[in-house]
Amino acid sequence: ARAWWLFKAMGHNNVAVLNGGLPEWIQSGYKTEAKKESQFSKGNFEAHYQSKFMKFFDDVKQASLSKSHTIMDARSQARFKSLVSEPREGLRSGTIPNSVNLPFEDLLEGNVLKPRNVIEAKFLKMVQKETPIIFSCGSGITACVLALGAEISGYKNIAVYDG
């Protein structure tokens, strides 16, 4: 989901996510092959930063104060409520004021996303489709899982705080 989001943020919209990733591909019995050295010609992609997809500290601070966006935290409930220490050294515990919690794991069954209608129902319990959303998690990695779920569910005004 993180690679998908970064491609979108750089203006490349023709990108998809393999649901379940390589583990699900292998478990489903699809073929894989050993790495081979290949010669590829240089592509012609030019990145064009799409600022609407990324939010930074000042953006999040303003959104928190003004309540202009729903700030949705992808961490576990225990991390969100500061009941456990953050796993990365130097990362402070705590919650962005006025944020809500939807653990990214709640969108998954094993490695695979839950059905669209289940994911959409989870989002609709927390935020209406027209409300702008900023996803956070501490590093911006698992926040992208929520961004993917939101986009699949039809949300349009979504961004990731890249912590």
Tab-separated table of N, CA and C in Angstrom:
chain	number	residue	atom	x	y	z
A	1	ALA	N	0.817	-1.186	0.000
A	1	ALA	CA	0.000	0.000	0.000
A	1	ALA	C	0.873	1.266	0.000
A	2	ARG	N	2.010	1.201	0.674
A	2	ARG	CA	2.886	2.381	0.724
A	2	ARG	C	3.424	2.722	-0.668
A	3	ALA	N	3.876	1.726	-1.405
A	3	ALA	CA	4.394	1.980	-2.753
A	3	ALA	C	3.278	2.532	-3.653
A	4	TRP	N	2.086	1.967	-3.549
A	4	TRP	CA	0.927	2.443	-4.307
A	4	TRP	C	0.695	3.928	-4.024
A	5	TRP	N	0.705	4.303	-2.735
A	5	TRP	CA	0.443	5.688	-2.351
A	5	TRP	C	1.536	6.628	-2.870
A	6	LEU	N	2.786	6.206	-2.772
A	6	LEU	CA	3.881	7.057	-3.247
A	6	LEU	C	3.807	7.275	-4.755
A	7	PHE	N	3.463	6.232	-5.503
A	7	PHE	CA	3.288	6.412	-6.942
A	7	PHE	C	2.192	7.441	-7.220
A	8	LYS	N	1.059	7.338	-6.521
A	8	LYS	CA	-0.028	8.303	-6.699
A	8	LYS	C	0.440	9.713	-6.346
A	9	ALA	N	1.174	9.835	-5.247
A	9	ALA	CA	1.640	11.150	-4.794
A	9	ALA	C	2.616	11.770	-5.793
A	10	MET	N	3.226	10.956	-6.620
A	10	MET	CA	4.159	11.464	-7.621
A	10	MET	C	3.538	11.522	-9.013
A	11	GLY	N	2.206	11.391	-9.075
A	11	GLY	CA	1.502	11.608	-10.327
A	11	GLY	C	1.324	10.394	-11.208
A	12	HIS	N	1.603	9.220	-10.701
A	12	HIS	CA	1.437	7.997	-11.492
A	12	HIS	C	0.179	7.289	-11.007
A	13	ASN	N	-0.899	7.406	-11.750
A	13	ASN	CA	-2.184	6.850	-11.306
A	13	ASN	C	-2.453	5.439	-11.794
A	14	ASN	N	-1.690	4.951	-12.753
A	14	ASN	CA	-1.889	3.608	-13.272
A	14	ASN	C	-1.080	2.620	-12.435
A	15	VAL	N	-1.541	2.424	-11.205
A	15	VAL	CA	-0.829	1.567	-10.260
A	15	VAL	C	-1.864	0.782	-9.466
A	16	ALA	N	-1.536	-0.440	-9.104
A	16	ALA	CA	-2.462	-1.298	-8.375
A	16	ALA	C	-1.711	-2.006	-7.249
A	17	VAL	N	-2.478	-2.614	-6.360
A	17	VAL	CA	-1.917	-3.364	-5.243
A	17	VAL	C	-2.305	-4.825	-5.412
A	18	LEU	N	-1.346	-5.709	-5.295
A	18	LEU	CA	-1.605	-7.146	-5.316
A	18	LEU	C	-2.173	-7.515	-3.950
A	19	ASN	N	-3.455	-7.823	-3.900
A	19	ASN	CA	-4.129	-8.089	-2.632
A	19	ASN	C	-3.514	-9.302	-1.939
A	20	GLY	N	-2.885	-9.053	-0.817
A	20	GLY	CA	-2.211	-10.117	-0.078
A	20	GLY	C	-0.737	-10.210	-0.378
A	21	GLY	N	-0.291	-9.490	-1.395
A	21	GLY	CA	1.124	-9.463	-1.723
A	21	GLY	C	1.673	-10.814	-2.170
A	22	LEU	N	2.974	-10.913	-2.161
A	22	LEU	CA	3.647	-12.141	-2.586
A	22	LEU	C	3.243	-13.355	-1.749
A	23	PRO	N	3.079	-13.234	-0.423
A	23	PRO	CA	2.664	-14.421	0.348
A	23	PRO	C	1.346	-15.021	-0.148
A	24	GLU	N	0.374	-14.178	-0.468
A	24	GLU	CA	-0.911	-14.679	-0.958
A	24	GLU	C	-0.772	-15.272	-2.355
A	25	TRP	N	0.074	-14.652	-3.188
A	25	TRP	CA	0.343	-15.158	-4.538
A	25	TRP	C	0.885	-16.587	-4.460
A	26	ILE	N	1.861	-16.787	-3.599
A	26	ILE	CA	2.480	-18.108	-3.442
A	26	ILE	C	1.476	-19.097	-2.865
A	27	GLN	N	0.737	-18.689	-1.827
A	27	GLN	CA	-0.240	-19.564	-1.191
A	27	GLN	C	-1.329	-19.984	-2.167
A	28	SER	N	-1.640	-19.132	-3.139
A	28	SER	CA	-2.658	-19.443	-4.139
A	28	SER	C	-2.135	-20.354	-5.236
A	29	GLY	N	-0.836	-20.693	-5.195
A	29	GLY	CA	-0.262	-21.623	-6.143
A	29	GLY	C	0.182	-21.019	-7.460
A	30	TYR	N	0.287	-19.685	-7.519
A	30	TYR	CA	0.750	-19.059	-8.752
A	30	TYR	C	2.261	-19.219	-8.885
A	31	LYS	N	2.730	-19.192	-10.112
A	31	LYS	CA	4.144	-19.411	-10.389
A	31	LYS	C	4.988	-18.217	-9.963
A	32	THR	N	6.191	-18.509	-9.548
A	32	THR	CA	7.218	-17.506	-9.289
A	32	THR	C	8.472	-17.978	-9.991
A	33	GLU	N	9.432	-17.115	-10.101
A	33	GLU	CA	10.699	-17.519	-10.701
A	33	GLU	C	11.836	-16.877	-9.932
A	34	ALA	N	12.980	-17.491	-10.035
A	34	ALA	CA	14.171	-16.955	-9.375
A	34	ALA	C	14.578	-15.651	-10.056
A	35	LYS	N	15.216	-14.813	-9.306
A	35	LYS	CA	15.686	-13.532	-9.845
A	35	LYS	C	16.632	-13.779	-11.016
A	36	LYS	N	16.444	-13.001	-12.069
A	36	LYS	CA	17.320	-13.068	-13.243
A	36	LYS	C	17.858	-11.675	-13.497
A	37	GLU	N	19.063	-11.605	-13.971
A	37	GLU	CA	19.618	-10.318	-14.387
A	37	GLU	C	19.026	-9.985	-15.749
A	38	SER	N	18.549	-8.785	-15.884
A	38	SER	CA	17.941	-8.352	-17.135
A	38	SER	C	18.427	-6.957	-17.483
A	39	GLN	N	18.426	-6.684	-18.748
A	39	GLN	CA	18.738	-5.355	-19.237
A	39	GLN	C	17.438	-4.688	-19.636
A	40	PHE	N	17.132	-3.571	-19.010
A	40	PHE	CA	15.928	-2.829	-19.335
A	40	PHE	C	16.327	-1.463	-19.855
A	41	SER	N	15.551	-0.983	-20.812
A	41	SER	CA	15.796	0.376	-21.267
A	41	SER	C	15.171	1.343	-20.262
A	42	LYS	N	15.737	2.516	-20.196
A	42	LYS	CA	15.260	3.535	-19.267
A	42	LYS	C	13.857	3.969	-19.677
A	43	GLY	N	12.960	4.061	-18.684
A	43	GLY	CA	11.590	4.491	-18.936
A	43	GLY	C	11.505	6.001	-19.103
A	44	ASN	N	10.286	6.492	-19.300
A	44	ASN	CA	10.116	7.916	-19.526
A	44	ASN	C	9.210	8.581	-18.465
A	45	PHE	N	9.005	7.913	-17.345
A	45	PHE	CA	8.144	8.479	-16.306
A	45	PHE	C	8.776	9.718	-15.695
A	46	GLU	N	7.991	10.771	-15.592
A	46	GLU	CA	8.426	11.988	-14.916
A	46	GLU	C	7.509	12.208	-13.718
A	47	ALA	N	8.104	12.298	-12.537
A	47	ALA	CA	7.318	12.520	-11.328
A	47	ALA	C	6.762	13.935	-11.315
A	48	HIS	N	5.513	14.037	-10.891
A	48	HIS	CA	4.845	15.327	-10.716
A	48	HIS	C	4.143	15.268	-9.370
A	49	TYR	N	4.774	15.850	-8.375
A	49	TYR	CA	4.287	15.802	-7.003
A	49	TYR	C	2.853	16.312	-6.894
A	50	GLN	N	2.007	15.515	-6.283
A	50	GLN	CA	0.599	15.837	-6.064
A	50	GLN	C	0.421	16.150	-4.580
A	51	SER	N	0.519	17.411	-4.218
A	51	SER	CA	0.540	17.808	-2.809
A	51	SER	C	-0.717	17.401	-2.048
A	52	LYS	N	-1.829	17.213	-2.730
A	52	LYS	CA	-3.069	16.858	-2.033
A	52	LYS	C	-2.976	15.494	-1.348
A	53	PHE	N	-2.035	14.658	-1.759
A	53	PHE	CA	-1.922	13.320	-1.196
A	53	PHE	C	-1.070	13.248	0.073
A	54	MET	N	-0.289	14.280	0.351
A	54	MET	CA	0.623	14.259	1.494
A	54	MET	C	0.352	15.441	2.412
A	55	LYS	N	0.395	15.184	3.704
A	55	LYS	CA	0.273	16.242	4.704
A	55	LYS	C	1.494	16.167	5.614
A	56	PHE	N	1.855	17.318	6.144
A	56	PHE	CA	3.031	17.407	6.995
A	56	PHE	C	2.629	18.007	8.345
A	57	PHE	N	3.594	18.178	9.229
A	57	PHE	CA	3.317	18.545	10.611
A	57	PHE	C	2.381	19.753	10.719
A	58	ASP	N	2.702	20.836	10.045
A	58	ASP	CA	1.883	22.043	10.157
A	58	ASP	C	0.465	21.821	9.628
A	59	ASP	N	0.338	21.021	8.566
A	59	ASP	CA	-0.988	20.701	8.027
A	59	ASP	C	-1.826	19.950	9.057
A	60	VAL	N	-1.196	18.968	9.692
A	60	VAL	CA	-1.910	18.147	10.666
A	60	VAL	C	-2.252	18.965	11.906
A	61	LYS	N	-1.322	19.795	12.333
A	61	LYS	CA	-1.577	20.648	13.496
A	61	LYS	C	-2.791	21.543	13.230
A	62	GLN	N	-2.828	22.165	12.063
A	62	GLN	CA	-3.947	23.033	11.704
A	62	GLN	C	-5.252	22.249	11.610
A	63	ALA	N	-5.211	21.079	10.989
A	63	ALA	CA	-6.415	20.251	10.858
A	63	ALA	C	-6.922	19.804	12.223
A	64	SER	N	-6.009	19.516	13.130
A	64	SER	CA	-6.383	19.110	14.481
A	64	SER	C	-7.047	20.256	15.235
A	65	LEU	N	-6.468	21.440	15.127
A	65	LEU	CA	-7.010	22.602	15.833
A	65	LEU	C	-8.359	23.041	15.260
A	66	SER	N	-8.459	23.057	13.947
A	66	SER	CA	-9.674	23.556	13.297
A	66	SER	C	-10.738	22.479	13.105
A	67	LYS	N	-10.335	21.226	13.262
A	67	LYS	CA	-11.230	20.076	13.021
A	67	LYS	C	-11.765	20.095	11.590
A	68	SER	N	-10.919	20.558	10.667
A	68	SER	CA	-11.299	20.647	9.255
A	68	SER	C	-11.253	19.296	8.553
A	69	HIS	N	-10.515	18.362	9.127
A	69	HIS	CA	-10.358	17.016	8.576
A	69	HIS	C	-10.610	16.009	9.699
A	70	THR	N	-10.958	14.804	9.319
A	70	THR	CA	-10.889	13.705	10.265
A	70	THR	C	-9.465	13.175	10.190
A	71	ILE	N	-8.793	13.128	11.327
A	71	ILE	CA	-7.447	12.552	11.391
A	71	ILE	C	-7.617	11.137	11.917
A	72	MET	N	-7.243	10.164	11.088
A	72	MET	CA	-7.484	8.756	11.405
A	72	MET	C	-6.156	8.034	11.582
A	73	ASP	N	-5.963	7.480	12.766
A	73	ASP	CA	-4.726	6.820	13.167
A	73	ASP	C	-4.824	5.325	12.903
A	74	ALA	N	-3.843	4.769	12.188
A	74	ALA	CA	-3.852	3.366	11.784
A	74	ALA	C	-3.194	2.425	12.800
A	75	ARG	N	-2.652	2.969	13.880
A	75	ARG	CA	-1.970	2.119	14.865
A	75	ARG	C	-2.972	1.274	15.647
A	76	SER	N	-2.464	0.279	16.358
A	76	SER	CA	-3.315	-0.536	17.222
A	76	SER	C	-3.961	0.349	18.276
A	77	GLN	N	-5.057	-0.115	18.820
A	77	GLN	CA	-5.748	0.643	19.860
A	77	GLN	C	-4.838	0.853	21.070
A	78	ALA	N	-4.040	-0.154	21.421
A	78	ALA	CA	-3.137	-0.027	22.568
A	78	ALA	C	-2.088	1.055	22.340
A	79	ARG	N	-1.557	1.153	21.133
A	79	ARG	CA	-0.605	2.227	20.821
A	79	ARG	C	-1.308	3.570	20.774
A	80	PHE	N	-2.492	3.619	20.169
A	80	PHE	CA	-3.247	4.859	20.071
A	80	PHE	C	-3.549	5.432	21.455
A	81	LYS	N	-3.870	4.562	22.394
A	81	LYS	CA	-4.207	5.000	23.752
A	81	LYS	C	-2.978	5.081	24.667
A	82	SER	N	-1.784	4.902	24.109
A	82	SER	CA	-0.523	4.956	24.866
A	82	SER	C	-0.470	3.921	25.986
A	83	LEU	N	-1.078	2.760	25.767
A	83	LEU	CA	-1.046	1.687	26.759
A	83	LEU	C	0.206	0.832	26.625
A	84	VAL	N	0.857	0.929	25.461
A	84	VAL	CA	2.109	0.216	25.215
A	84	VAL	C	3.107	1.200	24.620
A	85	SER	N	4.379	0.880	24.769
A	85	SER	CA	5.427	1.730	24.206
A	85	SER	C	5.432	1.618	22.687
A	86	GLU	N	5.878	2.678	22.058
A	86	GLU	CA	6.042	2.646	20.609
A	86	GLU	C	7.185	1.684	20.266
A	87	PRO	N	7.065	0.935	19.178
A	87	PRO	CA	8.083	-0.069	18.859
A	87	PRO	C	9.407	0.511	18.361
A	88	ARG	N	9.381	1.724	17.845
A	88	ARG	CA	10.613	2.328	17.323
A	88	ARG	C	11.221	3.227	18.371
A	89	GLU	N	12.498	3.064	18.593
A	89	GLU	CA	13.208	3.890	19.555
A	89	GLU	C	13.131	5.358	19.149
A	90	GLY	N	12.854	6.208	20.128
A	90	GLY	CA	12.804	7.636	19.877
A	90	GLY	C	11.446	8.153	19.436
A	91	LEU	N	10.517	7.271	19.146
A	91	LEU	CA	9.180	7.694	18.741
A	91	LEU	C	8.337	7.874	19.994
A	92	ARG	N	7.827	9.075	20.183
A	92	ARG	CA	7.047	9.378	21.379
A	92	ARG	C	5.683	8.712	21.327
A	93	SER	N	5.190	8.325	22.478
A	93	SER	CA	3.824	7.821	22.589
A	93	SER	C	2.875	9.005	22.556
A	94	GLY	N	1.640	8.725	22.254
A	94	GLY	CA	0.636	9.775	22.287
A	94	GLY	C	-0.280	9.714	21.099
A	95	THR	N	-1.207	10.649	21.095
A	95	THR	CA	-2.246	10.703	20.083
A	95	THR	C	-2.376	12.135	19.586
A	96	ILE	N	-2.576	12.296	18.310
A	96	ILE	CA	-2.838	13.618	17.751
A	96	ILE	C	-4.199	14.074	18.286
A	97	PRO	N	-4.272	15.258	18.890
A	97	PRO	CA	-5.567	15.734	19.406
A	97	PRO	C	-6.643	15.718	18.317
A	98	ASN	N	-7.834	15.317	18.714
A	98	ASN	CA	-9.012	15.241	17.842
A	98	ASN	C	-8.907	14.159	16.772
A	99	SER	N	-8.015	13.189	16.968
A	99	SER	CA	-7.918	12.086	16.010
A	99	SER	C	-8.767	10.906	16.473
A	100	VAL	N	-9.060	10.029	15.535
A	100	VAL	CA	-9.796	8.800	15.812
A	100	VAL	C	-8.924	7.626	15.414
A	101	ASN	N	-9.299	6.452	15.879
A	101	ASN	CA	-8.470	5.266	15.674
A	101	ASN	C	-9.209	4.205	14.869
A	102	LEU	N	-8.586	3.767	13.782
A	102	LEU	CA	-9.027	2.592	13.031
A	102	LEU	C	-7.772	1.780	12.739
A	103	PRO	N	-7.480	0.768	13.570
A	103	PRO	CA	-6.269	-0.028	13.342
A	103	PRO	C	-6.262	-0.644	11.940
A	104	PHE	N	-5.138	-0.536	11.255
A	104	PHE	CA	-5.068	-1.040	9.877
A	104	PHE	C	-5.398	-2.522	9.812
A	105	GLU	N	-5.092	-3.271	10.885
A	105	GLU	CA	-5.373	-4.709	10.908
A	105	GLU	C	-6.871	-4.995	10.794
A	106	ASP	N	-7.708	-4.027	11.164
A	106	ASP	CA	-9.158	-4.215	11.080
A	106	ASP	C	-9.648	-4.308	9.647
A	107	LEU	N	-8.799	-3.928	8.692
A	107	LEU	CA	-9.184	-4.016	7.278
A	107	LEU	C	-8.714	-5.316	6.629
A	108	LEU	N	-7.991	-6.128	7.398
A	108	LEU	CA	-7.348	-7.316	6.834
A	108	LEU	C	-7.904	-8.614	7.401
A	109	GLU	N	-7.883	-9.641	6.559
A	109	GLU	CA	-8.074	-11.033	6.973
A	109	GLU	C	-6.794	-11.742	6.565
A	110	GLY	N	-5.904	-11.939	7.511
A	110	GLY	CA	-4.585	-12.459	7.172
A	110	GLY	C	-3.838	-11.419	6.370
A	111	ASN	N	-3.386	-11.808	5.175
A	111	ASN	CA	-2.666	-10.884	4.290
A	111	ASN	C	-3.576	-10.123	3.344
A	112	VAL	N	-4.862	-10.474	3.312
A	112	VAL	CA	-5.777	-9.999	2.279
A	112	VAL	C	-6.749	-8.965	2.864
A	113	LEU	N	-7.093	-7.965	2.050
A	113	LEU	CA	-8.106	-6.999	2.463
A	113	LEU	C	-9.463	-7.683	2.604
A	114	LYS	N	-10.209	-7.260	3.603
A	114	LYS	CA	-11.581	-7.740	3.760
A	114	LYS	C	-12.402	-7.261	2.565
A	115	PRO	N	-13.602	-7.814	2.370
A	115	PRO	CA	-14.436	-7.368	1.244
A	115	PRO	C	-14.738	-5.878	1.320
A	116	ARG	N	-14.912	-5.272	0.151
A	116	ARG	CA	-15.137	-3.829	0.035
A	116	ARG	C	-16.272	-3.353	0.936
A	117	ASN	N	-17.393	-4.067	0.955
A	117	ASN	CA	-18.537	-3.616	1.745
A	117	ASN	C	-18.228	-3.618	3.241
A	118	VAL	N	-17.405	-4.517	3.703
A	118	VAL	CA	-17.012	-4.567	5.116
A	118	VAL	C	-16.110	-3.372	5.440
A	119	ILE	N	-15.144	-3.111	4.562
A	119	ILE	CA	-14.235	-1.975	4.765
A	119	ILE	C	-15.021	-0.666	4.720
A	120	GLU	N	-15.894	-0.537	3.736
A	120	GLU	CA	-16.684	0.690	3.606
A	120	GLU	C	-17.538	0.928	4.856
A	121	ALA	N	-18.130	-0.127	5.401
A	121	ALA	CA	-18.955	0.014	6.612
A	121	ALA	C	-18.115	0.505	7.789
A	122	LYS	N	-16.879	0.035	7.898
A	122	LYS	CA	-15.992	0.490	8.982
A	122	LYS	C	-15.715	1.987	8.865
A	123	PHE	N	-15.452	2.437	7.653
A	123	PHE	CA	-15.200	3.862	7.446
A	123	PHE	C	-16.458	4.693	7.698
A	124	LEU	N	-17.596	4.239	7.203
A	124	LEU	CA	-18.827	5.013	7.347
A	124	LEU	C	-19.254	5.177	8.800
A	125	LYS	N	-18.844	4.256	9.670
A	125	LYS	CA	-19.125	4.391	11.107
A	125	LYS	C	-18.352	5.560	11.709
A	126	MET	N	-17.271	5.972	11.036
A	126	MET	CA	-16.376	6.968	11.610
A	126	MET	C	-16.376	8.303	10.880
A	127	VAL	N	-16.637	8.288	9.569
A	127	VAL	CA	-16.503	9.519	8.788
A	127	VAL	C	-17.324	9.408	7.504
A	128	GLN	N	-17.978	10.512	7.158
A	128	GLN	CA	-18.770	10.561	5.927
A	128	GLN	C	-17.834	10.715	4.722
A	129	LYS	N	-18.292	10.283	3.563
A	129	LYS	CA	-17.439	10.262	2.369
A	129	LYS	C	-16.970	11.640	1.926
A	130	GLU	N	-17.744	12.679	2.199
A	130	GLU	CA	-17.340	14.008	1.746
A	130	GLU	C	-16.367	14.692	2.702
A	131	THR	N	-16.122	14.113	3.872
A	131	THR	CA	-15.221	14.711	4.858
A	131	THR	C	-13.768	14.443	4.467
A	132	PRO	N	-12.911	15.462	4.447
A	132	PRO	CA	-11.487	15.230	4.172
A	132	PRO	C	-10.861	14.404	5.308
A	133	ILE	N	-9.987	13.484	4.926
A	133	ILE	CA	-9.344	12.608	5.907
A	133	ILE	C	-7.836	12.702	5.756
A	134	ILE	N	-7.148	12.722	6.900
A	134	ILE	CA	-5.694	12.584	6.951
A	134	ILE	C	-5.417	11.303	7.726
A	135	PHE	N	-4.651	10.400	7.128
A	135	PHE	CA	-4.289	9.145	7.784
A	135	PHE	C	-2.901	9.275	8.402
A	136	SER	N	-2.752	8.738	9.607
A	136	SER	CA	-1.455	8.779	10.292
A	136	SER	C	-1.173	7.429	10.930
A	137	CYS	N	0.078	7.225	11.338
A	137	CYS	CA	0.437	5.996	12.041
A	137	CYS	C	1.748	6.126	12.803
A	138	GLY	N	2.516	7.123	12.553
A	138	GLY	CA	3.827	7.264	13.178
A	138	GLY	C	4.930	7.361	12.146
A	139	SER	N	4.774	6.651	11.048
A	139	SER	CA	5.799	6.685	10.007
A	139	SER	C	5.213	6.866	8.608
A	140	GLY	N	3.916	6.710	8.467
A	140	GLY	CA	3.286	6.838	7.157
A	140	GLY	C	3.172	5.532	6.399
A	141	ILE	N	3.620	4.436	6.972
A	141	ILE	CA	3.581	3.144	6.267
A	141	ILE	C	2.195	2.511	6.364
A	142	THR	N	1.756	2.175	7.587
A	142	THR	CA	0.454	1.516	7.719
A	142	THR	C	-0.706	2.480	7.500
A	143	ALA	N	-0.452	3.781	7.600
A	143	ALA	CA	-1.494	4.756	7.260
A	143	ALA	C	-1.937	4.558	5.814
A	144	CYS	N	-1.029	4.105	4.970
A	144	CYS	CA	-1.353	3.882	3.555
A	144	CYS	C	-2.324	2.721	3.372
A	145	VAL	N	-2.341	1.768	4.300
A	145	VAL	CA	-3.336	0.687	4.233
A	145	VAL	C	-4.732	1.288	4.403
A	146	LEU	N	-4.866	2.218	5.351
A	146	LEU	CA	-6.161	2.890	5.518
A	146	LEU	C	-6.500	3.730	4.290
A	147	ALA	N	-5.512	4.409	3.725
A	147	ALA	CA	-5.763	5.203	2.515
A	147	ALA	C	-6.263	4.311	1.380
A	148	LEU	N	-5.668	3.141	1.240
A	148	LEU	CA	-6.113	2.191	0.223
A	148	LEU	C	-7.546	1.750	0.490
A	149	GLY	N	-7.836	1.411	1.734
A	149	GLY	CA	-9.199	1.011	2.084
A	149	GLY	C	-10.203	2.109	1.825
A	150	ALA	N	-9.826	3.345	2.148
A	150	ALA	CA	-10.725	4.479	1.916
A	150	ALA	C	-10.969	4.679	0.426
A	151	GLU	N	-9.909	4.606	-0.369
A	151	GLU	CA	-10.102	4.788	-1.813
A	151	GLU	C	-10.969	3.685	-2.394
A	152	ILE	N	-10.736	2.452	-1.988
A	152	ILE	CA	-11.565	1.336	-2.450
A	152	ILE	C	-13.023	1.576	-2.077
A	153	SER	N	-13.251	2.224	-0.934
A	153	SER	CA	-14.602	2.485	-0.435
A	153	SER	C	-15.241	3.734	-1.029
A	154	GLY	N	-14.540	4.420	-1.916
A	154	GLY	CA	-15.124	5.570	-2.603
A	154	GLY	C	-14.811	6.923	-2.000
A	155	TYR	N	-13.913	6.982	-1.018
A	155	TYR	CA	-13.513	8.278	-0.452
A	155	TYR	C	-12.538	8.943	-1.417
A	156	LYS	N	-12.680	10.254	-1.587
A	156	LYS	CA	-11.877	10.972	-2.574
A	156	LYS	C	-10.879	11.955	-1.961
A	157	ASN	N	-11.233	12.623	-0.884
A	157	ASN	CA	-10.392	13.679	-0.316
A	157	ASN	C	-9.561	13.096	0.823
A	158	ILE	N	-8.519	12.331	0.453
A	158	ILE	CA	-7.716	11.610	1.429
A	158	ILE	C	-6.241	11.950	1.257
A	159	ALA	N	-5.552	11.992	2.395
A	159	ALA	CA	-4.117	12.294	2.394
A	159	ALA	C	-3.453	11.495	3.495
A	160	VAL	N	-2.140	11.354	3.396
A	160	VAL	CA	-1.358	10.640	4.405
A	160	VAL	C	-0.388	11.617	5.050
A	161	TYR	N	-0.349	11.583	6.389
A	161	TYR	CA	0.655	12.323	7.145
A	161	TYR	C	1.889	11.436	7.194
A	162	ASP	N	2.961	11.939	6.644
A	162	ASP	CA	4.166	11.138	6.487
A	162	ASP	C	5.064	11.213	7.715
A	163	GLY	N	4.465	11.512	8.872
A	163	GLY	CA	5.114	11.454	10.176
A	163	GLY	C	6.531	11.941	10.170
